[in-house]
CSV table of C-alpha atoms in Angstrom, one decimal:
chain,number,residue,atom,x,y,z
N,1,MET,CA,0.1,-0.1,0.1
N,2,SER,CA,1.1,3.4,-1.1
N,3,ASP,CA,2.7,6.0,1.7
N,4,VAL,CA,-0.8,8.0,1.1
N,5,LEU,CA,-2.9,5.3,1.6
N,6,THR,CA,-1.2,4.0,4.5
N,7,LEU,CA,-2.0,7.4,6.3
N,8,LEU,CA,-5.0,8.1,4.9
N,9,ALA,CA,-6.2,4.5,6.8
N,10,PHE,CA,-4.6,5.9,9.6
N,11,LEU,CA,-6.7,9.4,10.0
N,12,GLY,CA,-9.8,7.2,8.8
N,13,ALA,CA,-9.6,4.8,11.8
N,14,ILE,CA,-9.2,7.8,14.1
N,15,ALA,CA,-11.8,9.2,12.4
N,16,VAL,CA,-14.1,6.0,13.2
N,17,LEU,CA,-12.9,5.6,16.6
N,18,VAL,CA,-14.4,9.0,17.8
N,19,LEU,CA,-17.4,9.0,15.5
N,20,PHE,CA,-18.7,5.5,16.8
N,21,ILE,CA,-18.2,6.4,20.5
N,22,ALA,CA,-19.4,10.2,20.4
N,23,ARG,CA,-21.8,9.6,17.9
N,24,PHE,CA,-23.2,6.4,18.2
N,25,LYS,CA,-22.2,5.6,21.5
N,26,VAL,CA,-20.6,2.6,20.9
N,27,HIS,CA,-18.6,1.0,24.0
N,28,PRO,CA,-15.1,2.2,23.6
N,29,VAL,CA,-13.4,-1.0,24.1
N,30,ALA,CA,-15.6,-2.7,21.5
N,31,THR,CA,-15.2,0.3,19.3
N,32,LEU,CA,-10.9,0.4,20.2
N,33,PHE,CA,-11.2,-3.7,19.0
N,34,ILE,CA,-13.3,-3.2,15.9
N,35,VAL,CA,-11.1,-0.4,14.9
N,36,VAL,CA,-7.8,-1.7,15.3
N,37,VAL,CA,-9.0,-4.9,13.7
N,38,ALA,CA,-10.1,-3.1,10.7
N,39,LEU,CA,-6.7,-1.3,10.4
N,40,GLY,CA,-4.7,-3.9,10.2
N,41,LEU,CA,-6.6,-6.1,7.7
N,42,VAL,CA,-7.0,-2.6,5.6
N,43,LEU,CA,-2.9,-1.8,5.9
N,44,GLY,CA,-2.4,-6.0,4.5
N,45,MET,CA,-1.8,-7.9,7.7
N,46,GLY,CA,-4.4,-10.2,7.0
N,47,GLY,CA,-6.8,-11.8,9.5
N,48,THR,CA,-4.5,-14.3,11.5
N,49,GLY,CA,-1.6,-11.8,11.5
N,50,THR,CA,-3.5,-9.0,12.5
N,51,ILE,CA,-4.9,-10.9,15.6
N,52,GLU,CA,-1.8,-12.2,16.5
N,53,LEU,CA,-0.5,-8.8,16.6
N,54,VAL,CA,-3.8,-7.7,18.7
N,55,LYS,CA,-2.9,-10.1,21.2
N,56,ASP,CA,0.3,-9.4,21.6
N,57,GLY,CA,-0.1,-5.9,22.2
N,58,PHE,CA,-3.2,-6.7,24.6
N,59,GLY,CA,-0.9,-8.8,26.6
N,60,ASN,CA,2.1,-7.3,26.7
N,61,THR,CA,0.4,-3.9,27.9
N,62,LEU,CA,-1.8,-5.7,30.4
N,63,ALA,CA,1.5,-7.4,31.6
N,64,ASN,CA,2.9,-4.5,32.7
N,65,VAL,CA,0.1,-2.4,34.1
N,66,GLY,CA,-2.7,-4.9,35.0
N,67,LEU,CA,-1.7,-5.2,38.6
N,68,LEU,CA,-1.1,-1.6,39.0
N,69,VAL,CA,-4.7,-0.5,37.9
N,70,ILE,CA,-6.3,-2.9,39.9
N,71,PHE,CA,-4.3,-1.9,43.3
N,72,GLY,CA,-4.8,1.7,42.5
N,73,CYS,CA,-8.7,1.1,41.9
N,74,VAL,CA,-8.8,-1.1,45.6
N,75,LEU,CA,-6.8,2.1,46.9
N,76,GLY,CA,-9.5,4.5,45.8
N,77,LYS,CA,-12.5,2.1,47.3
N,78,MET,CA,-10.6,1.4,50.6
N,79,LEU,CA,-10.0,5.5,51.3
N,80,GLU,CA,-13.4,6.3,50.2
N,81,LEU,CA,-15.2,3.6,52.2
N,82,SER,CA,-13.1,4.0,55.6
N,83,GLY,CA,-13.7,7.7,55.7
N,84,ALA,CA,-10.2,8.5,54.9
N,85,ALA,CA,-11.3,10.9,52.3
N,86,MET,CA,-13.9,13.1,54.4
N,87,LYS,CA,-11.1,13.4,56.9
N,88,ILE,CA,-8.3,14.9,54.7
N,89,THR,CA,-11.3,17.4,53.6
N,90,GLU,CA,-12.4,17.8,57.0
N,91,THR,CA,-8.5,19.4,57.9
N,92,ALA,CA,-8.5,21.2,54.8
N,93,LEU,CA,-10.9,23.0,55.4
N,94,ARG,CA,-10.1,23.5,58.9
N,95,LEU,CA,-6.5,24.6,57.8
N,96,PHE,CA,-8.0,28.2,55.3
N,97,SER,CA,-10.4,30.8,57.0
N,98,GLU,CA,-13.6,31.2,55.3
N,99,ASN,CA,-13.0,33.5,52.8
N,100,LYS,CA,-10.5,31.2,51.9
N,101,VAL,CA,-13.2,28.1,51.5
N,102,PRO,CA,-12.6,27.4,47.7
N,103,TRP,CA,-9.0,27.3,47.9
N,104,ALA,CA,-9.7,24.5,51.1
N,105,ILE,CA,-11.5,22.7,48.6
N,106,ALA,CA,-9.1,22.5,45.9
N,107,LEU,CA,-6.5,21.0,48.2
N,108,ALA,CA,-8.5,18.4,49.4
N,109,SER,CA,-9.6,17.5,45.9
N,110,THR,CA,-6.1,17.6,44.5
N,111,VAL,CA,-4.7,15.1,47.3
N,112,LEU,CA,-7.9,13.2,47.0
N,113,GLY,CA,-7.7,12.9,43.0
N,114,ILE,CA,-4.6,11.0,43.5
N,115,PRO,CA,-6.3,7.7,44.7
N,116,LEU,CA,-10.1,8.8,43.5
N,117,ILE,CA,-11.8,8.8,40.3
N,118,ALA,CA,-13.1,13.1,40.5
N,119,ASP,CA,-16.9,12.0,39.8
N,120,THR,CA,-16.4,9.6,42.7
N,121,ALA,CA,-15.1,12.6,45.1
N,122,VAL,CA,-17.8,15.1,43.9
N,123,VAL,CA,-20.2,12.5,44.7
N,124,MET,CA,-18.8,11.9,48.3
N,125,LEU,CA,-18.1,15.6,48.9
N,126,ILE,CA,-20.7,17.2,47.7
N,127,PRO,CA,-23.1,16.7,50.7
N,128,ILE,CA,-20.1,19.0,52.5
N,129,VAL,CA,-19.5,21.3,50.0
N,130,SER,CA,-23.2,22.1,49.7
N,131,ALA,CA,-23.5,23.1,53.5
N,132,LEU,CA,-20.2,25.3,53.1
N,133,ALA,CA,-21.9,27.1,50.2
N,134,TYR,CA,-25.1,27.3,52.6
N,135,ARG,CA,-23.8,28.7,56.0
N,136,THR,CA,-21.1,31.0,53.6
N,137,GLY,CA,-23.0,31.8,51.3
N,138,ILE,CA,-20.6,31.1,48.5
N,139,SER,CA,-22.2,29.9,45.0
N,140,MET,CA,-22.1,26.6,44.0
N,141,MET,CA,-21.2,27.8,40.4
N,142,LYS,CA,-17.7,28.2,42.7
N,143,LEU,CA,-17.4,25.4,45.0
N,144,GLY,CA,-18.6,22.4,43.1
N,145,PRO,CA,-16.8,23.0,39.9
N,146,ILE,CA,-14.0,23.7,41.9
N,147,LEU,CA,-14.3,20.3,44.0
N,148,TYR,CA,-14.6,18.3,40.3
N,149,ILE,CA,-11.6,20.1,39.0
N,150,GLY,CA,-8.7,19.3,41.6
N,151,ALA,CA,-9.3,15.8,41.2
N,152,TYR,CA,-10.0,15.6,37.5
N,153,VAL,CA,-6.4,17.3,37.1
N,154,MET,CA,-5.0,14.7,39.0
N,155,THR,CA,-6.7,11.7,37.6
N,156,SER,CA,-5.4,13.3,34.2
N,157,VAL,CA,-1.9,13.7,35.0
N,158,ILE,CA,-0.7,11.0,37.4
N,159,PRO,CA,-0.7,7.3,38.7
N,160,PRO,CA,-2.0,5.5,39.9
N,161,GLY,CA,-4.8,7.4,37.8
N,162,PRO,CA,-5.6,4.5,34.9
N,163,GLY,CA,-5.3,6.9,32.0
N,164,PRO,CA,-1.9,8.3,33.4
N,165,LEU,CA,-0.8,4.7,34.3
N,166,ALA,CA,-1.6,3.1,30.8
N,167,SER,CA,-0.2,6.3,29.1
N,168,ALA,CA,3.3,5.3,31.1
N,169,SER,CA,3.3,2.3,30.6
N,170,LEU,CA,2.8,2.5,26.7
N,171,LEU,CA,5.4,5.7,26.3
N,172,ASP,CA,7.7,3.6,29.1
N,173,VAL,CA,7.8,6.2,31.3
N,174,SER,CA,8.9,5.4,34.4
N,175,MET,CA,6.5,5.5,37.4
N,176,GLY,CA,8.7,8.5,39.5
N,177,GLU,CA,9.0,10.4,36.9
N,178,ALA,CA,5.3,10.3,35.7
N,179,ILE,CA,4.5,11.7,39.4
N,180,ILE,CA,7.2,14.3,39.5
N,181,TYR,CA,6.6,16.0,36.1
N,182,GLY,CA,3.4,15.1,36.1
N,183,LEU,CA,2.8,17.4,39.4
N,184,ALA,CA,5.1,19.7,37.9
N,185,VAL,CA,2.0,20.5,35.2
N,186,GLY,CA,-0.9,19.4,36.9
N,187,VAL,CA,-0.7,21.6,40.6
N,188,PRO,CA,-0.4,25.0,37.9
N,189,GLY,CA,-3.0,23.5,36.2
N,190,VAL,CA,-5.4,23.5,39.6
N,191,LEU,CA,-4.1,26.8,40.9
N,192,ALA,CA,-5.0,28.3,37.6
N,193,ALA,CA,-8.5,26.9,37.1
N,194,THR,CA,-9.1,27.4,40.5
N,195,LEU,CA,-8.4,31.2,40.4
N,196,TYR,CA,-10.6,31.7,37.7
N,197,LEU,CA,-13.6,29.7,39.0
N,198,SER,CA,-13.2,31.5,42.2
N,199,ARG,CA,-13.8,34.7,40.6
N,200,ILE,CA,-17.2,33.5,39.3
N,201,LYS,CA,-19.8,36.3,40.1
N,202,THR,CA,-22.8,33.9,39.2
N,203,TYR,CA,-25.0,32.8,42.5
N,204,VAL,CA,-26.1,29.3,42.4
N,205,PRO,CA,-27.7,27.8,45.8
N,206,PRO,CA,-27.1,24.6,46.8
N,207,LYS,CA,-29.3,21.9,45.9
N,208,PRO,CA,-32.6,22.0,48.8
N,209,GLU,CA,-32.0,18.4,49.9
N,210,PHE,CA,-28.5,18.7,50.9
N,211,VAL,CA,-29.2,21.7,53.0
N,212,ALA,CA,-32.8,21.1,54.3
N,213,HIS,CA,-31.3,19.9,58.0
N,214,LEU,CA,-29.9,23.2,58.5
N,215,ALA,CA,-32.1,25.4,60.4
N,216,ASP,CA,-30.5,28.6,59.9
N,217,GLY,CA,-27.1,30.3,57.9
N,218,PRO,CA,-26.9,33.1,55.6
N,219,GLY,CA,-27.7,31.0,52.5
N,220,GLY,CA,-28.5,34.1,50.7
N,221,GLY,CA,-25.4,34.6,48.0
N,222,GLU,CA,-21.8,36.5,48.0
N,223,SER,CA,-22.8,39.2,50.2
N,224,GLY,CA,-24.0,36.9,53.0
N,225,SER,CA,-20.9,35.3,53.9
N,226,THR,CA,-20.3,35.6,57.5
N,227,GLY,CA,-18.8,33.8,60.5
N,228,SER,CA,-15.4,32.4,61.0
N,229,ALA,CA,-13.2,29.6,60.2
N,230,GLY,CA,-14.7,27.5,62.6
N,231,THR,CA,-18.0,27.9,60.9
N,232,SER,CA,-16.7,26.6,57.6
N,233,SER,CA,-15.4,23.8,59.4
N,234,ASP,CA,-18.7,22.9,61.6
N,235,ALA,CA,-20.1,22.6,58.0
N,236,ALA,CA,-18.0,20.0,57.2
N,237,THR,CA,-18.1,18.3,60.7
N,238,GLY,CA,-21.3,18.6,61.8
N,239,ASP,CA,-23.8,17.8,58.8
N,240,THR,CA,-22.1,14.2,58.2
N,241,GLU,CA,-20.9,11.9,60.5
N,242,ALA,CA,-17.5,12.4,61.7
N,243,PRO,CA,-15.2,9.6,60.1
N,244,GLN,CA,-12.8,8.1,63.1
N,245,VAL,CA,-10.1,8.0,61.4
N,246,GLY,CA,-6.7,10.1,61.9
N,247,LEU,CA,-5.2,12.5,59.4
N,248,PHE,CA,-2.0,10.9,59.8
N,249,GLY,CA,-3.6,7.2,58.9
N,250,SER,CA,-5.9,8.6,56.0
N,251,LEU,CA,-2.8,10.2,54.5
N,252,LEU,CA,-0.6,7.4,54.7
N,253,PRO,CA,-1.6,5.2,52.1
N,254,ILE,CA,-1.8,8.1,49.5
N,255,LEU,CA,1.6,9.2,50.2
N,256,ALA,CA,3.4,5.8,51.1
N,257,PRO,CA,3.3,4.9,47.6
N,258,ILE,CA,4.2,7.9,45.9
N,259,VAL,CA,7.5,8.6,48.0
N,260,LEU,CA,8.5,4.9,47.3
N,261,ILE,CA,8.3,5.0,43.8
N,262,VAL,CA,9.9,8.9,43.3
N,263,VAL,CA,12.4,7.5,45.8
N,264,ALA,CA,13.4,4.4,43.9
N,265,SER,CA,13.0,6.0,40.9
N,266,LEU,CA,15.6,8.9,42.2
N,267,THR,CA,18.0,7.0,44.1
N,268,ALA,CA,18.5,3.6,41.6
N,269,PRO,CA,21.3,5.3,39.5
N,270,ALA,CA,23.2,6.1,42.8
N,271,LEU,CA,22.7,3.1,44.7
N,272,THR,CA,25.5,0.1,44.7
N,273,GLU,CA,24.0,-3.0,42.9
N,274,GLY,CA,24.4,-6.1,44.8
N,275,ASN,CA,23.7,-5.1,48.7
N,276,TRP,CA,20.5,-5.9,50.6
N,277,PHE,CA,19.8,-2.1,50.9
N,278,THR,CA,19.5,-1.0,47.3
N,279,ALA,CA,17.5,-4.7,46.9
N,280,ILE,CA,14.9,-3.6,49.5
N,281,VAL,CA,14.6,0.2,48.2
N,282,LEU,CA,13.8,-0.7,44.7
N,283,PHE,CA,11.3,-3.7,45.3
N,284,VAL,CA,9.7,-1.3,47.8
N,285,GLY,CA,9.3,1.4,45.3
N,286,GLU,CA,8.7,-1.2,42.4
N,287,PRO,CA,4.9,0.8,41.7
N,288,THR,CA,3.1,-2.9,42.0
N,289,VAL,CA,4.8,-3.4,45.3
N,290,ALA,CA,4.3,0.0,46.6
N,291,LEU,CA,0.6,0.1,45.3
N,292,PHE,CA,-0.1,-3.0,47.2
N,293,LEU,CA,1.7,-1.8,50.5
N,294,ALA,CA,-0.7,1.1,50.0
N,295,CYS,CA,-3.8,-1.1,50.3
N,296,VAL,CA,-2.5,-2.7,53.2
N,297,LEU,CA,-1.3,0.6,54.8
N,298,ALA,CA,-5.4,1.5,54.4
N,299,LEU,CA,-6.5,-1.8,56.8
N,300,PRO,CA,-6.3,-0.2,60.2
N,301,LEU,CA,-8.4,2.7,58.8
N,302,PHE,CA,-10.7,0.3,59.3
N,303,ARG,CA,-10.1,-0.6,63.0
N,304,GLY,CA,-11.6,-3.9,64.1
N,305,ARG,CA,-13.4,-4.0,60.6
N,306,TRP,CA,-10.6,-4.9,58.7
N,307,ARG,CA,-10.4,-8.5,59.5
N,308,ASP,CA,-14.3,-9.1,57.8
N,309,LYS,CA,-14.9,-10.4,54.5
N,310,ALA,CA,-16.5,-7.6,54.0
N,311,THR,CA,-12.7,-5.9,54.1
N,312,LEU,CA,-10.6,-8.2,52.6
N,313,ASN,CA,-12.8,-9.5,49.7
N,314,ASP,CA,-15.7,-7.8,49.2
N,315,LEU,CA,-14.3,-4.4,49.3
N,316,PHE,CA,-11.6,-5.8,47.0
N,317,GLU,CA,-13.8,-6.9,44.4
N,318,SER,CA,-15.2,-3.3,44.5
N,319,GLY,CA,-12.4,-2.1,42.9
N,320,LEU,CA,-11.7,-5.1,40.4
N,321,ARG,CA,-15.1,-3.8,39.3
N,322,ILE,CA,-13.9,-0.4,39.1
N,323,ALA,CA,-10.9,-1.7,37.3
N,324,ALA,CA,-12.2,-3.4,34.7
N,325,MET,CA,-13.4,-0.6,32.2
N,326,PRO,CA,-9.4,0.6,32.2
N,327,LEU,CA,-7.9,-2.5,32.2
N,328,ALA,CA,-9.7,-3.0,29.1
N,329,LEU,CA,-9.1,0.2,27.7
N,330,THR,CA,-5.4,-0.2,28.4
N,331,GLY,CA,-5.0,-3.5,26.5
N,332,VAL,CA,-7.0,-2.6,23.4
N,333,GLY,CA,-4.7,0.9,23.3
N,334,GLY,CA,-1.8,-1.2,23.6
N,335,ALA,CA,-3.2,-3.5,20.4
N,336,LEU,CA,-3.6,-0.5,18.7
N,337,ALA,CA,-0.1,0.9,19.3
N,338,THR,CA,1.1,-2.3,18.0
N,339,ILE,CA,-0.8,-2.6,14.8
N,340,VAL,CA,0.4,1.3,14.2
N,341,ARG,CA,4.4,0.4,15.0
N,342,GLU,CA,4.3,-3.0,13.2
N,343,THR,CA,2.2,-1.3,9.5
N,344,GLY,CA,4.4,1.2,8.6
N,345,VAL,CA,2.0,3.7,9.8
N,346,ALA,CA,4.1,5.5,12.2
N,347,GLU,CA,6.7,6.9,9.5
N,348,ASN,CA,4.3,8.2,7.6
N,349,VAL,CA,2.1,10.3,10.2
N,350,ALA,CA,5.6,11.4,11.6
N,351,THR,CA,6.3,12.3,7.6
N,352,ALA,CA,3.4,14.2,7.6
N,353,ILE,CA,4.0,15.9,10.6
N,354,GLU,CA,7.1,17.2,9.7
N,355,SER,CA,6.0,18.4,6.6
N,356,THR,CA,3.8,21.1,8.0
N,357,GLY,CA,6.5,22.5,10.5
N,358,MET,CA,4.6,22.7,13.2
N,359,SER,CA,6.5,21.7,16.9
N,360,ALA,CA,6.1,17.9,17.2
N,361,VAL,CA,5.3,18.2,21.1
N,362,ILE,CA,1.9,19.9,20.0
N,363,ILE,CA,0.6,16.8,18.1
N,364,PRO,CA,0.4,14.3,21.0
N,365,PHE,CA,-1.4,17.6,23.3
N,366,LEU,CA,-3.9,18.3,20.1
N,367,ILE,CA,-5.0,14.6,19.9
N,368,ALA,CA,-5.7,14.0,23.6
N,369,ALA,CA,-7.8,17.7,23.5
N,370,ALA,CA,-9.3,15.9,20.6
N,371,VAL,CA,-10.2,12.7,21.9
N,372,CYS,CA,-11.5,14.2,25.3
N,373,THR,CA,-13.6,16.9,24.1
N,374,ILE,CA,-15.3,15.0,21.4
N,375,THR,CA,-15.7,11.7,23.4
N,376,GLY,CA,-16.1,13.1,27.0
N,377,SER,CA,-13.2,10.8,28.3
N,378,ASN,CA,-10.0,12.0,29.6
N,379,ILE,CA,-9.3,8.5,30.7
N,380,LEU,CA,-9.7,7.6,26.8
N,381,GLY,CA,-8.2,10.9,25.8
N,382,VAL,CA,-4.4,10.2,27.5
N,383,MET,CA,-4.4,6.7,26.7
N,384,THR,CA,-5.5,7.1,23.3
N,385,SER,CA,-3.0,10.0,23.0
N,386,ALA,CA,-0.4,7.8,24.2
N,387,ALA,CA,-1.3,4.8,22.2
N,388,ILE,CA,-1.1,6.8,18.7
N,389,MET,CA,2.0,8.3,19.5
N,390,GLN,CA,4.2,5.4,21.1
N,391,PRO,CA,5.4,4.1,17.7
N,392,LEU,CA,6.1,7.5,16.0
N,393,LEU,CA,8.9,8.5,19.2
N,394,PRO,CA,11.9,7.6,17.1
N,395,ALA,CA,10.7,9.3,13.9
N,396,LEU,CA,9.6,12.5,15.7
N,397,ASP,CA,12.8,12.6,18.3
N,398,LEU,CA,10.3,13.3,20.8
N,399,SER,CA,11.2,12.3,24.5
N,400,PRO,CA,8.8,9.4,26.3
N,401,LEU,CA,8.3,11.8,29.1
N,402,VAL,CA,7.4,15.0,27.2
N,403,VAL,CA,4.8,13.3,25.3
N,404,TYR,CA,3.6,11.8,28.6
N,405,LEU,CA,2.8,15.1,30.1
N,406,ALA,CA,1.9,16.5,26.5
N,407,CYS,CA,-0.9,13.7,26.6
N,408,ALA,CA,-2.3,14.2,30.0
N,409,THR,CA,-2.4,18.3,29.7
N,410,GLY,CA,-4.2,17.4,26.2
N,411,ALA,CA,-6.5,15.2,28.0
N,412,GLN,CA,-8.0,18.0,30.4
N,413,ILE,CA,-9.7,19.7,27.6
N,414,MET,CA,-13.1,20.2,27.3
N,415,LYS,CA,-15.2,18.7,29.8
N,416,HIS,CA,-18.9,19.8,28.4
N,417,ALA,CA,-22.7,17.7,28.0
N,418,ASN,CA,-21.0,14.7,26.8
N,419,SER,CA,-19.1,13.6,30.2
N,420,SER,CA,-20.1,11.7,32.9
N,421,GLY,CA,-18.1,13.8,35.2
N,422,PHE,CA,-19.8,17.4,34.3
N,423,TRP,CA,-23.2,15.9,34.5
N,424,VAL,CA,-22.6,14.6,38.2
N,425,THR,CA,-21.0,17.8,38.6
N,426,THR,CA,-23.5,20.5,37.3
N,427,THR,CA,-26.4,18.1,38.4
N,428,LEU,CA,-25.6,18.0,42.0
N,429,SER,CA,-24.7,21.6,42.4
N,430,ASN,CA,-27.8,22.8,41.1
N,431,MET,CA,-26.3,24.5,37.9
N,432,THR,CA,-27.7,24.4,34.3
N,433,VAL,CA,-25.9,23.2,31.4
N,434,GLY,CA,-24.9,26.8,30.5
N,435,GLN,CA,-23.5,27.6,33.9
N,436,GLY,CA,-21.6,24.1,33.6
N,437,ILE,CA,-20.0,24.6,30.5
N,438,ARG,CA,-18.9,28.4,32.2
N,439,SER,CA,-17.3,26.7,34.9
N,440,ILE,CA,-16.1,23.6,34.5
N,441,GLY,CA,-15.8,23.4,30.8
N,442,VAL,CA,-13.8,26.6,30.8
N,443,ALA,CA,-11.8,25.9,33.9
N,444,SER,CA,-11.0,22.5,32.3
N,445,ILE,CA,-9.6,24.3,29.2
N,446,ILE,CA,-7.8,26.4,31.3
N,447,SER,CA,-5.9,23.6,33.4
N,448,GLY,CA,-4.9,21.9,30.6
N,449,VAL,CA,-3.8,24.9,28.6
N,450,THR,CA,-1.9,26.3,31.9
N,451,GLY,CA,-0.3,22.9,32.1
N,452,PHE,CA,1.2,22.7,28.9
N,453,ALA,CA,2.3,25.8,28.8
N,454,VAL,CA,4.3,24.9,32.0
N,455,LEU,CA,5.5,21.9,30.3
N,456,ASN,CA,6.5,23.8,27.5
N,457,VAL,CA,9.3,26.2,30.0
N,458,MET,CA,10.1,23.3,31.0
N,459,ILE,CA,11.6,21.9,27.6
N,460,ALA,CA,12.7,25.6,27.2
N,461,THR,CA,14.9,25.1,30.1
N,462,GLY,CA,16.3,21.8,29.4
N,463,LEU,CA,14.0,20.6,32.9
N,464,VAL,CA,12.3,17.8,30.5
């Protein structure tokens, strides 16, 4: 097949991928499988050859990332059900004065976004946030989207979020680098988005069902903010059953795996090979082991219930159910990367990109942004763009880490009415669709563009 036809087949496959998911609502896993097989057949791999490549790509990818996704999802479920997430939120609210409540919510959301999917964080904490809005008079058009955006950005840029996990695996980026540099582009994105959201003037009251039990409080609007930091804290703790867990125990399962992975990544070149200390550091810092240890560290949060079947068995099964979708997407995404690499598509796409004269780093950013905007999934955006870009790395002379960060920032753009997270946050925050787009949609663009700008600064200064 000619180079032009090869390139057209690849572009057609991407168009079909987006069309099936966005227009016809076909499940992403089924869509990816159809597209991967069709692309292999069109490019002359033959039926048997295509299926062999699909199986190889699927199996090799899951071998690298499967347990990571499972343990990450289990950890998130443990923090949710133990009350740890609630404890972290309460503490963040106590650290800030009342007029800084949006920033307290942003801090809590950012921390919780490391192990939790953004939708889950919103569903869990929206009663607390609604009570704060009622007591302080701050608009839910500020607080609801801020609660979402911190977790959303973290889920997009650093492991153990399923998208970043899969992307880092596909691009062969170490988990330590993914965490360190993911935070470097993610945190400025959260700050910029929160700054924008905190300046929204439109007042939206909380949903009545979340505040009907509150006897008094201003609840009137931006001008109704009264009270002290203690009032905000009471709203967090007085309206929901206080979790019986400590802050240290709540943070330990989140921070421990990050520290172990980063320490192992940074110190590995300097450690002496062959001694017991090096072996221990590298073992506990191996991402799969570190995430499993995090799950073990979360068990004391359940106190005497940690021995129960509901904790040791049922909770793990709940995490597995959450992991099923990311695992399937990751595997088929790996199959797509294999097909693209083995059929010569990569070289043709790289040549076409170079002929445009544009900077190569913008390509993964735009692909991820397009997939996320059209399909509504940041997870699909970061994984699909990584799968497409992985075979192009040698031809485009791009660093895997740079591509990883470009995919992670692009995949934040933009959340709107085709996204479950958009609807969860908009509905529970009592906003209209238009208000949701003005808040969540614009904030997601700001976070992604800010992160990408930081990435370009790091490239220009030689940091990546």
